[in-house]
XYZ file of C-alpha atoms in Angstrom:
574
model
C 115.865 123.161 137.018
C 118.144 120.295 137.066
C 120.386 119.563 134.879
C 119.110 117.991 131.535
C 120.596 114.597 129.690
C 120.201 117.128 126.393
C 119.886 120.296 125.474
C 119.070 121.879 122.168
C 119.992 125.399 121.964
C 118.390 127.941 120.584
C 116.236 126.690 117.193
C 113.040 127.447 115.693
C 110.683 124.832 117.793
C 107.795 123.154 115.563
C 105.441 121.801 117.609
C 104.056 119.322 114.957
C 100.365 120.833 115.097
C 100.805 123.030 112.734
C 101.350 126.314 114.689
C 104.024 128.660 113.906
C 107.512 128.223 115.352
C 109.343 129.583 118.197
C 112.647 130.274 119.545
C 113.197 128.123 122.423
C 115.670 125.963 123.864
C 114.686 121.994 124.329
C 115.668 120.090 127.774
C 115.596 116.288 127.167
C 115.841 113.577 130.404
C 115.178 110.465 130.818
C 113.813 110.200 127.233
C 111.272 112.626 127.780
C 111.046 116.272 126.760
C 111.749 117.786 129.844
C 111.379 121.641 129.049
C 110.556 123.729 125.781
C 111.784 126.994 126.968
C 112.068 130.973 125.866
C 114.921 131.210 128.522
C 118.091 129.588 128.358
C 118.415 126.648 129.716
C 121.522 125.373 131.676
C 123.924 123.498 129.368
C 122.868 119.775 129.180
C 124.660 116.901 129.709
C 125.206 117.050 126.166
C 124.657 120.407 124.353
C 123.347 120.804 120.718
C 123.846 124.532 119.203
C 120.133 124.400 116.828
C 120.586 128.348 115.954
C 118.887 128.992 112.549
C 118.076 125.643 112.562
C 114.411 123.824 112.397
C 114.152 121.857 115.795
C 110.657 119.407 114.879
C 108.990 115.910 115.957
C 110.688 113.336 114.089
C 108.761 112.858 110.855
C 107.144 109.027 110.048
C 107.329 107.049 107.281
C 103.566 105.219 107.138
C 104.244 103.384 104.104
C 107.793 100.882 104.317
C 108.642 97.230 103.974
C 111.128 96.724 106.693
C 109.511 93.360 107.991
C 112.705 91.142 107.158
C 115.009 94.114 107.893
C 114.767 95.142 111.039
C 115.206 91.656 112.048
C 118.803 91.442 110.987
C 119.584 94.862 111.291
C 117.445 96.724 113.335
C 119.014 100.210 113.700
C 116.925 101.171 110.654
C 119.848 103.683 109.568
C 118.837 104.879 106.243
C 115.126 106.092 107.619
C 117.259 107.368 111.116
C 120.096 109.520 108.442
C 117.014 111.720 107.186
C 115.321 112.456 110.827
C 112.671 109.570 110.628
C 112.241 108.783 114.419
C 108.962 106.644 113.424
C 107.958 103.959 110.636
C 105.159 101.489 110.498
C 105.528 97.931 108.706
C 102.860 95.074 107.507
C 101.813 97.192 103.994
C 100.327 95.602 101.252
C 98.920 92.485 103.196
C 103.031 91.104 104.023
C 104.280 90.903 107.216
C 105.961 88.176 108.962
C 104.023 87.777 112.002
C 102.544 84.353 111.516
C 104.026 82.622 108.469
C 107.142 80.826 108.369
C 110.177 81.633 106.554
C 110.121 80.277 103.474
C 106.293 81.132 102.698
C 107.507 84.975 103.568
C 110.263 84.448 101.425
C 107.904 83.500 98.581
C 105.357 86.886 99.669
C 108.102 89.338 99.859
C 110.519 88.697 97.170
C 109.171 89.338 94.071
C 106.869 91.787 94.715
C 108.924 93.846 96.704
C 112.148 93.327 94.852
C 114.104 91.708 97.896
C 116.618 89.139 98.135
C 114.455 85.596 98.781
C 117.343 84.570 100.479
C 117.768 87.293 102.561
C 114.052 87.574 103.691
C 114.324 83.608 104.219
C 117.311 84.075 106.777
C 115.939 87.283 108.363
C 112.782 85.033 109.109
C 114.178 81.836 109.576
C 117.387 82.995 112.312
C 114.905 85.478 113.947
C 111.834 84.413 114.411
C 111.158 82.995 118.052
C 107.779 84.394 118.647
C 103.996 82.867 118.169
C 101.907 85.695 117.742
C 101.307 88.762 117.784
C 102.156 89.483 121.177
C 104.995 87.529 121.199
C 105.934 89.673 117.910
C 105.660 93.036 119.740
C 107.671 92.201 122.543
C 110.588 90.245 120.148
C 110.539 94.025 118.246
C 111.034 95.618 121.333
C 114.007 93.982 123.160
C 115.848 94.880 119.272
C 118.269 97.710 119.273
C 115.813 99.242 117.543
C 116.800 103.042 115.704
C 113.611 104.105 114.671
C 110.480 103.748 116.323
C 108.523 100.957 115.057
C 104.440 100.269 114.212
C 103.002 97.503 112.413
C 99.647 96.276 110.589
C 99.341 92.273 110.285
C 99.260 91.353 106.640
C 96.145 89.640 105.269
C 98.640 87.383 103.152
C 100.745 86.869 105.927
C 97.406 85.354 107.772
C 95.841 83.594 105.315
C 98.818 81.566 103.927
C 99.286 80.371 107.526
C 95.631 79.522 108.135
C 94.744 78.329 104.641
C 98.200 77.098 103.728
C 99.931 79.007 100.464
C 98.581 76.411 97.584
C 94.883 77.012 98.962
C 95.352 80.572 99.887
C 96.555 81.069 96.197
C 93.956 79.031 94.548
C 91.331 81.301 93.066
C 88.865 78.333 93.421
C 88.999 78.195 97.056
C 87.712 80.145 100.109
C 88.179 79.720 103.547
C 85.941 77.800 105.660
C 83.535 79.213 108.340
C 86.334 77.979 110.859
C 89.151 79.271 109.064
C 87.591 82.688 108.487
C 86.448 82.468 112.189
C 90.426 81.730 112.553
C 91.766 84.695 110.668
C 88.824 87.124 112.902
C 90.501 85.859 116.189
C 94.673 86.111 114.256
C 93.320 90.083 113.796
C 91.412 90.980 117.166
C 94.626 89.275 118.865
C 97.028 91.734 117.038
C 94.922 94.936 117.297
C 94.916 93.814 121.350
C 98.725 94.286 120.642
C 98.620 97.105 119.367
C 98.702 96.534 115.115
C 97.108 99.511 113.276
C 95.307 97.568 111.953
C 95.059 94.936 108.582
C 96.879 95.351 105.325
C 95.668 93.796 101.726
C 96.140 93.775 98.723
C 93.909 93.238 95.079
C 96.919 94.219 92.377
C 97.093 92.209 90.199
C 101.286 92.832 90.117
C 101.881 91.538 92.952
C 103.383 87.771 92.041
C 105.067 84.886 94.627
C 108.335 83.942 94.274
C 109.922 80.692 95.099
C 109.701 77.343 93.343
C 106.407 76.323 94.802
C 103.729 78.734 93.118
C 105.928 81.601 90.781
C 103.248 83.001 89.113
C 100.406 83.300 91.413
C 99.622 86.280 92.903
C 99.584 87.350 96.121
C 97.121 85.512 98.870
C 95.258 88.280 99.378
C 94.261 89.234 95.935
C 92.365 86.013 96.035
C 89.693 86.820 98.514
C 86.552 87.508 98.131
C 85.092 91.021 99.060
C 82.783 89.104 101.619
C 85.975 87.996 103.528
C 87.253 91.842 103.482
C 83.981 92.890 104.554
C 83.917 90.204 107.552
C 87.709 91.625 108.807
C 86.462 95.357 107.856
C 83.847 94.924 110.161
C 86.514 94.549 113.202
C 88.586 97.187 112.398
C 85.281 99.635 112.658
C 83.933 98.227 115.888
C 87.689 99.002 116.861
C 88.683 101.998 115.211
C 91.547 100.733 113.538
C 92.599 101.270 109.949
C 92.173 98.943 106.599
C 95.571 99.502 104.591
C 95.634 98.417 100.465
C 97.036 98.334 97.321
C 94.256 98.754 94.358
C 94.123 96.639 91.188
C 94.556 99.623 88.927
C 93.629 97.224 86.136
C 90.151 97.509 86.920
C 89.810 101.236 89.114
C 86.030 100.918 88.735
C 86.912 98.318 91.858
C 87.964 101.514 94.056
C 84.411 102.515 94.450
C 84.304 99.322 96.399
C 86.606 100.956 99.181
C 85.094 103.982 99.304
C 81.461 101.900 100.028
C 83.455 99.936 103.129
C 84.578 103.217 104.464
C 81.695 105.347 104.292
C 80.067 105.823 107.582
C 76.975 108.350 106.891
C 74.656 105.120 109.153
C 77.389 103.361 110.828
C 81.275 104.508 112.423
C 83.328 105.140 109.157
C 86.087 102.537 108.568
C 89.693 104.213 108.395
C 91.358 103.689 105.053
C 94.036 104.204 103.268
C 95.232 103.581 99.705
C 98.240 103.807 96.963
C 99.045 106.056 95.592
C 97.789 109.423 94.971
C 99.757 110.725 91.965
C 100.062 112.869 88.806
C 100.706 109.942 86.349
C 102.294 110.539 83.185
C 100.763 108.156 81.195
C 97.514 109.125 82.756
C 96.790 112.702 83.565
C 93.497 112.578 84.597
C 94.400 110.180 87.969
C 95.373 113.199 90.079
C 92.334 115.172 89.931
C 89.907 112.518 89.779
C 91.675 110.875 92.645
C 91.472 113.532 95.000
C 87.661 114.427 94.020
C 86.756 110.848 94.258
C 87.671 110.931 97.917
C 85.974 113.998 97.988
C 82.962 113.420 97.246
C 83.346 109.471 99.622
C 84.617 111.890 102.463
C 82.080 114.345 102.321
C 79.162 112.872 100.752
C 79.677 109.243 102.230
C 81.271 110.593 105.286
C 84.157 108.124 104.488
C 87.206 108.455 106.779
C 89.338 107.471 103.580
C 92.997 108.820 102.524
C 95.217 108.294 99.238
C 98.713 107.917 100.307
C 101.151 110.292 98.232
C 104.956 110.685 97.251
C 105.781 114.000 97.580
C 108.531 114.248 95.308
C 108.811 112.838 91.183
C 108.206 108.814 91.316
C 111.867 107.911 89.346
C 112.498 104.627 89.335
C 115.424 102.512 87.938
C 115.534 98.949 86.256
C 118.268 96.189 85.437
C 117.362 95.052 82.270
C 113.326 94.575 82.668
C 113.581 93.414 85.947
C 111.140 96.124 87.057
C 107.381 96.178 88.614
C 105.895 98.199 86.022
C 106.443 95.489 83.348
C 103.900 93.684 85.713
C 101.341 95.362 84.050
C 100.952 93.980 80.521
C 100.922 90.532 79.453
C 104.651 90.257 77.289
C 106.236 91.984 80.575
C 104.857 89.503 83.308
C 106.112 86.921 81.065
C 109.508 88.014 80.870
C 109.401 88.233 84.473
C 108.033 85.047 84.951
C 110.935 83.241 83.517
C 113.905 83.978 86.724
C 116.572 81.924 84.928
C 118.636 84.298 83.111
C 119.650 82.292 80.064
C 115.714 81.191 79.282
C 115.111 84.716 79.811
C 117.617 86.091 77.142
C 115.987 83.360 74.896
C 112.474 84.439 75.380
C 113.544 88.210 74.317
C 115.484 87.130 71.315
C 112.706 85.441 69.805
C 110.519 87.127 67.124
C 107.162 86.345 67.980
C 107.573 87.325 71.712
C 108.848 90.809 70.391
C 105.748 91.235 68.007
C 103.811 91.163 70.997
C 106.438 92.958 73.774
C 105.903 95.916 70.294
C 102.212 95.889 70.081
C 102.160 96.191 74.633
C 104.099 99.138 74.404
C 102.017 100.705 71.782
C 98.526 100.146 72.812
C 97.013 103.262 73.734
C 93.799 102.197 75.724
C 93.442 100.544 78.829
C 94.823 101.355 82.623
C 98.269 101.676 83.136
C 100.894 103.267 85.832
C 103.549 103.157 82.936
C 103.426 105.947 80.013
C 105.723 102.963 78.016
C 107.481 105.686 76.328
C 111.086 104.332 75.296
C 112.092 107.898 74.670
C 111.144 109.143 78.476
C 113.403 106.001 79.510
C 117.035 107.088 79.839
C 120.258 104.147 79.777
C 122.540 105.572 82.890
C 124.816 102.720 82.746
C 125.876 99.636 79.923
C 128.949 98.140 79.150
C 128.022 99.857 75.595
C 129.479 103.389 76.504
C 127.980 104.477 73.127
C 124.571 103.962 74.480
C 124.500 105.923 78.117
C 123.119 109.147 78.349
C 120.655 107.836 75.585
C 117.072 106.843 75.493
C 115.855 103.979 74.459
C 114.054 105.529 71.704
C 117.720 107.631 70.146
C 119.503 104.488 69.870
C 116.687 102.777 68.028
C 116.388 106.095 65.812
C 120.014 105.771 65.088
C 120.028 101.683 64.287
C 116.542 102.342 62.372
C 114.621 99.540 64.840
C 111.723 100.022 66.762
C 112.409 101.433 70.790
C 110.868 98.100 71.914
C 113.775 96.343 70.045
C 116.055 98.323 71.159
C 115.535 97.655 74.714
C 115.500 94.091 73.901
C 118.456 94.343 72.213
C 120.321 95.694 75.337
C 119.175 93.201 77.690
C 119.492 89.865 75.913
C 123.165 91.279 75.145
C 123.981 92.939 78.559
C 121.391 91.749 80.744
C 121.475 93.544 84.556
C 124.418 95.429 83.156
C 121.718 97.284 81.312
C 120.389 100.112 83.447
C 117.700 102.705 82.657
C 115.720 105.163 85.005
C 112.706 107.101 83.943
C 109.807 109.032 86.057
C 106.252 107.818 86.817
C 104.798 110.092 87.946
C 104.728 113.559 89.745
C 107.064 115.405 87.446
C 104.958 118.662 87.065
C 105.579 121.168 89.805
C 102.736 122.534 90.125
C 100.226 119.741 90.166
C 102.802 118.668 93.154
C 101.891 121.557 94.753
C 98.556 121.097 94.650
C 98.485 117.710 95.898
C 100.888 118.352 98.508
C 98.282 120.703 99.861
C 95.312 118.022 99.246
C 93.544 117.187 102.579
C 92.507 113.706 100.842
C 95.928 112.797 100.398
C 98.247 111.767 103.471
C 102.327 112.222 103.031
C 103.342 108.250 102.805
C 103.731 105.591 99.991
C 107.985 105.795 100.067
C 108.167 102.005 100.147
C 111.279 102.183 102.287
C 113.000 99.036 102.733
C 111.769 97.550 99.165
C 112.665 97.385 95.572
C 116.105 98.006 96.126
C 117.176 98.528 93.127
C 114.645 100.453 91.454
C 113.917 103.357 94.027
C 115.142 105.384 96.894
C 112.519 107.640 99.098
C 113.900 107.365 102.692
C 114.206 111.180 102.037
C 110.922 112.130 101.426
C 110.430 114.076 103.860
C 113.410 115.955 103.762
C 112.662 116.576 99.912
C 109.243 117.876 100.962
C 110.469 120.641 103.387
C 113.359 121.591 100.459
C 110.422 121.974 98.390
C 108.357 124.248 100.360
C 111.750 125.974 101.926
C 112.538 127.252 97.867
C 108.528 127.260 96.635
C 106.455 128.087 99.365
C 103.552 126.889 98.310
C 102.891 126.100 101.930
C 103.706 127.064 104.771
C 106.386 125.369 106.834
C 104.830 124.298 110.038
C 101.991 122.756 107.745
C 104.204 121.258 106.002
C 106.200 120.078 109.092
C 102.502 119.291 110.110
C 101.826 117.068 107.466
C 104.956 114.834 107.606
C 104.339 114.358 111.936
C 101.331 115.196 113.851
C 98.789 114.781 111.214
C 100.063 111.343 110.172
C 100.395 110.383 114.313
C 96.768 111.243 114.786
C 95.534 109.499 111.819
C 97.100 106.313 112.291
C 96.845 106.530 116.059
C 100.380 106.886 117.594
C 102.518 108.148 119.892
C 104.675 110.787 117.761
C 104.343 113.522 115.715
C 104.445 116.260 118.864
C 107.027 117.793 120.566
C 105.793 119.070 123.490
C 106.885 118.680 127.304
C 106.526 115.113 128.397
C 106.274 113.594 125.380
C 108.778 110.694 123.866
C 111.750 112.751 123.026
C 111.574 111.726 118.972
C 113.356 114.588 117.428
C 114.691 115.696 114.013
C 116.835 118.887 113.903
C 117.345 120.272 109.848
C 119.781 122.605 108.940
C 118.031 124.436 105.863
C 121.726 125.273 104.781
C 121.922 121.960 103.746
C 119.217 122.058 101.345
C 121.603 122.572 98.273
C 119.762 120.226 95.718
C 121.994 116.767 96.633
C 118.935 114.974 97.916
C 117.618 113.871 94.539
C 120.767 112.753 93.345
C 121.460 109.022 93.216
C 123.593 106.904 95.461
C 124.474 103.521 96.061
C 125.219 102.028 99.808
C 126.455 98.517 100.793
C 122.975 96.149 101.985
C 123.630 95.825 105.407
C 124.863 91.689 105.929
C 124.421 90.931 102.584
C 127.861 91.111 100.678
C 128.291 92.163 97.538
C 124.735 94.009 97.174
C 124.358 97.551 96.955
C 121.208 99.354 97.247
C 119.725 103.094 95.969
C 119.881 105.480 99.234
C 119.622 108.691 99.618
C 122.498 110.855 100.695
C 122.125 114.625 102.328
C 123.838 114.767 105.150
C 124.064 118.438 105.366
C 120.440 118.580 105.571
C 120.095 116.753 109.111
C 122.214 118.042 112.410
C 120.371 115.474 114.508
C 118.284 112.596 115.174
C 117.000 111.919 118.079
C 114.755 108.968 119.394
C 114.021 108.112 122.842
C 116.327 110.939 124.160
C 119.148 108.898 122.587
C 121.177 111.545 120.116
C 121.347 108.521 117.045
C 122.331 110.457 114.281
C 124.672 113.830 113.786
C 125.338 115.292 110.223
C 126.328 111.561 108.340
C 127.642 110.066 111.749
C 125.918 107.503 113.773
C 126.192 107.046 117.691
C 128.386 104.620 118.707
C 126.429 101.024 119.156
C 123.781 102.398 117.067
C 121.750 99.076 115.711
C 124.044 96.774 117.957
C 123.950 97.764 121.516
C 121.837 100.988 121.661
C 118.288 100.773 122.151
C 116.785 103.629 120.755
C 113.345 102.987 119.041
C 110.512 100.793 120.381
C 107.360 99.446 119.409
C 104.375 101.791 119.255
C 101.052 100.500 119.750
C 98.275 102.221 118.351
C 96.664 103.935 121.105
């Protein structure tokens, strides 16, 4: 055998179908997996000892919001640190395939808890393509890191049909020709590869911008007959319908389970968020999962939840987080963006008698438990206050929690931050879902929400988990996070297996010593002065590799990694 670009020596080979490991040494050339081999290779060009180590498929991240990021900085490093060789883009109805930059701006910001500047510029010094097409081949002449898939956002295609004040207009509906015009925008992209089409119907998801501040997204404003005229393409096609439920009114969910069931006709592919073990909610997880049961089964569905494998913690500046989206006193807080009006609005009496009786109300849907003593202050220019709940400083000034988190933010503002956990903070229900063939490994919202959350790791996190529990087994689980997820959504990935694209993540279990649930900060990549929540284990991965190219090597990138090297490239759904 010639001599190999790459060799990885001696690991325990997962083949990403769920089958049980093997020792075997991996020849890589030409970007290909050359040779998976019980013999010893020759040495490669370049040589990587994998003994006792877990040589797999790069795992994918289905569920991010890189659309303005990969634009400006396209090496995707924190997905690439944590052996992600793969990630798809276009959730939740946003991508930036036809709308210009200040209308993605306005889609992305809020809702996603970017920078609207930085999403303007991304678009706005990037964007030189026309379509879809165009948009593909602009991704893949990037230095790309990761691997990159996309579905076309419904927003992102109605606001540039429809233009954003109609599109956000619940009075108005496309005409024939316009909804003729958004049928074409999505049978062009699926010819280019897209997964498919992203929406949205939660009713969280608000613009940003100084045009239209407190409408929702575009998408939320359709009417089921539109989805149902787009559905219909993406089951003549095969392709998959991506969304974000209005868990205000769940009864609504039966509505996607009726589009994807396929006992008289093909089945429609579709996936949802989330699938989790809410705390304020403890029925969700069970019923979820038998729900889709029962559509699966009975309705012969082809219909997935998408799930966080590891607790949903989140952080907040003040109450500048999503969650607050949900009752009426929180989305007007939020609606107010200048920071002195803000403080004002908080400070006055009869806005707090409501922001009280919100928190309190026991009936009605909610993601949020809105318990101030399950909501922990982690940092304040108050030192007396960290390391305290919400609800322990009100006990000791003898006010209500509500006030006392209103307290802290009119006085400290973003200097005021809290965390607490969603959901999926009971090990065992975990377990259980983790296991769940109605539930798909996704939902990590890479890219997003900045500085609430951090799941680029997920996937690491979910082998730690089954390494210490085994509740699974590990090539399932390794099966879950790669070749189950490739097949589903149609990809290229997920197997390693001679001739295939040489997307590889090697994990050294030693490294599994509890660090990747702690919290770090990292600079924002070309955006001075902001730092983001990232994830940082860099014991856990010995290597990254995409395309043949060795990216990533316990915390250290390859040199030109993002700048000159072109790793990654755009995968079209097959």
């Amino acid at each position: 055998m010639t001599r190999c670009d790459l060799v990885i020596r001696g690991g325990s080979v997962f083949d990403g179908t769920g089958k049980p490991p093997r020792r075997a040494d991996v020849g890589i050339t030409d970007g290909k997996v050359a040779a998976i081999s019980a013999e010893l290779l020759p040495e490669g060009v370049r040589t990587i000892e994998a003994a006792g180590k877990w040589v797999m498929p790069g795992m994918l991240d289905v569920h991010t919001h890189y659309d303005a990021e990969v634009l400006g900085n396209p090496g995707l490093g924190e997905s690439v640190r944590h052996g992600v060789t793969s990630v798809v883009f276009g959730n939740c109805s946003l991508s930036t395939v036809y709308s210009e930059a200040e209308d993605c701006a306005d889609m992305f910001a809020r809702v996603e808890a970017l920078p609207w500047d930085a999403v303007h510029s991304a678009v706005k010094e990037h964007k030189d393509w026309d379509g879809p097409h165009a948009y593909t081949k602009a991704l893949a002449a990037r230095p790309l890191g990761a691997n990159v898939a996309a579905f076309l956002g419904h927003s992102d295609m109605r606001v540039a049909v429809m233009g954003l004040g109609r599109a956000v207009d619940a009075e108005a509906r496309p005409t024939d020709t316009e909804l003729n015009r958004m049928r074409a925008m999505l049978t062009e992209a699926l010819d280019a590869g897209f997964l498919g089409l992203s929406t949205i119907r939660s009713s969280f998801s608000k613009l940003e911008g100084t045009r239209f501040p407190t409408r929702q997204l575009p998408s939320t404003y359709a009417t089921w007959g539109e989805y149902r005229a787009l559905n219909e393409i993406l089951r003549q096609r095969d392709r998959i319908h991506q969304s974000t439920p209005n868990l205000t009114a769940r009864a609504e969910i039966a509505r996607y389970f009726a589009e994807s069931a396929g006992r008289f006709r093909k089945p429609l592919k579709t996936t949802l968020i989330a699938g989790m073990d809410v705390k304020a909610d403890r029925t969700t997880a069970r019923a979820a999962t038998g729900a889709a049961w029962i559509a699966n089964t009975v309705g012969g569905a082809a219909f997935r939840w998408q799930h966080l494998p590891v607790p949903f913690e989140v952080y907040a500046d003040g109450v500048d987080l999503v969650v607050f989206e949900e009752f009426g006193s929180g989305v007007a807080a939020l609606n107010i963006r200048d920071v002195m009006k803000r403080g004002e609005l908080l400070a006055d009496e009869s806005y707090r008698r409501q922001f009280r009786q919100d928190l309190t109300k026991k009936y009605g849907p909610r993601v949020w438990n809105r318990d101030l003593y399950d909501a922990q202050i982690v940092s304040c220019p108050d030192v007396k206050v960290v390391g305290k709940s919400f609800g322990q400083v009100a006990d000791e000034r003898g006010i209500h929690p509500a006030d006392a988190l209103l307290d802290l933010t009119v006085v400290y503002g973003a200097k005021l931050r809290w965390r607490t956990v969603i959901a999926n903070d009971r090990e065992d229900v975990l377990d259980r879902l983790q296991t769940s063939p109605m539930l798909q490994v996704g939902f990590a919202d890479s890219g997003a929400h900045l500085r609430n959350m951090a799941f680029y790791n997920f996937g690491l996190r979910m082998l730690e988990r089954v390494h210490q529990r085994g509740f699974m087994s590990l090539e399932a689980a390794i099966h879950r996070l790669t070749g189950e997820l490739a097949d589903w959504y149609g990809l290229d990935a997920g197997r390693l297996a001679e001739g295939a694209r040489a997307d590889i993540a090697v994990i050294d279990p030693t490294g599994f010593d509890g660090s990747s649930s702690a919290y770090a900060e990292a600079p924002f990549p070309g955006i001075p002065g902001l730092d983001r929540m990232v994830n940082r284990n860099d014991r856990a991965v010995a290597a990254t590799i995409v395309g043949g190219h060795l990216l990533y090597e316990y915390g250290e990138f390859a040199e030109g990694f993002g700048t000159t090297l072109h790793a990654g490239t755009f995968l079209a759904a097959r």
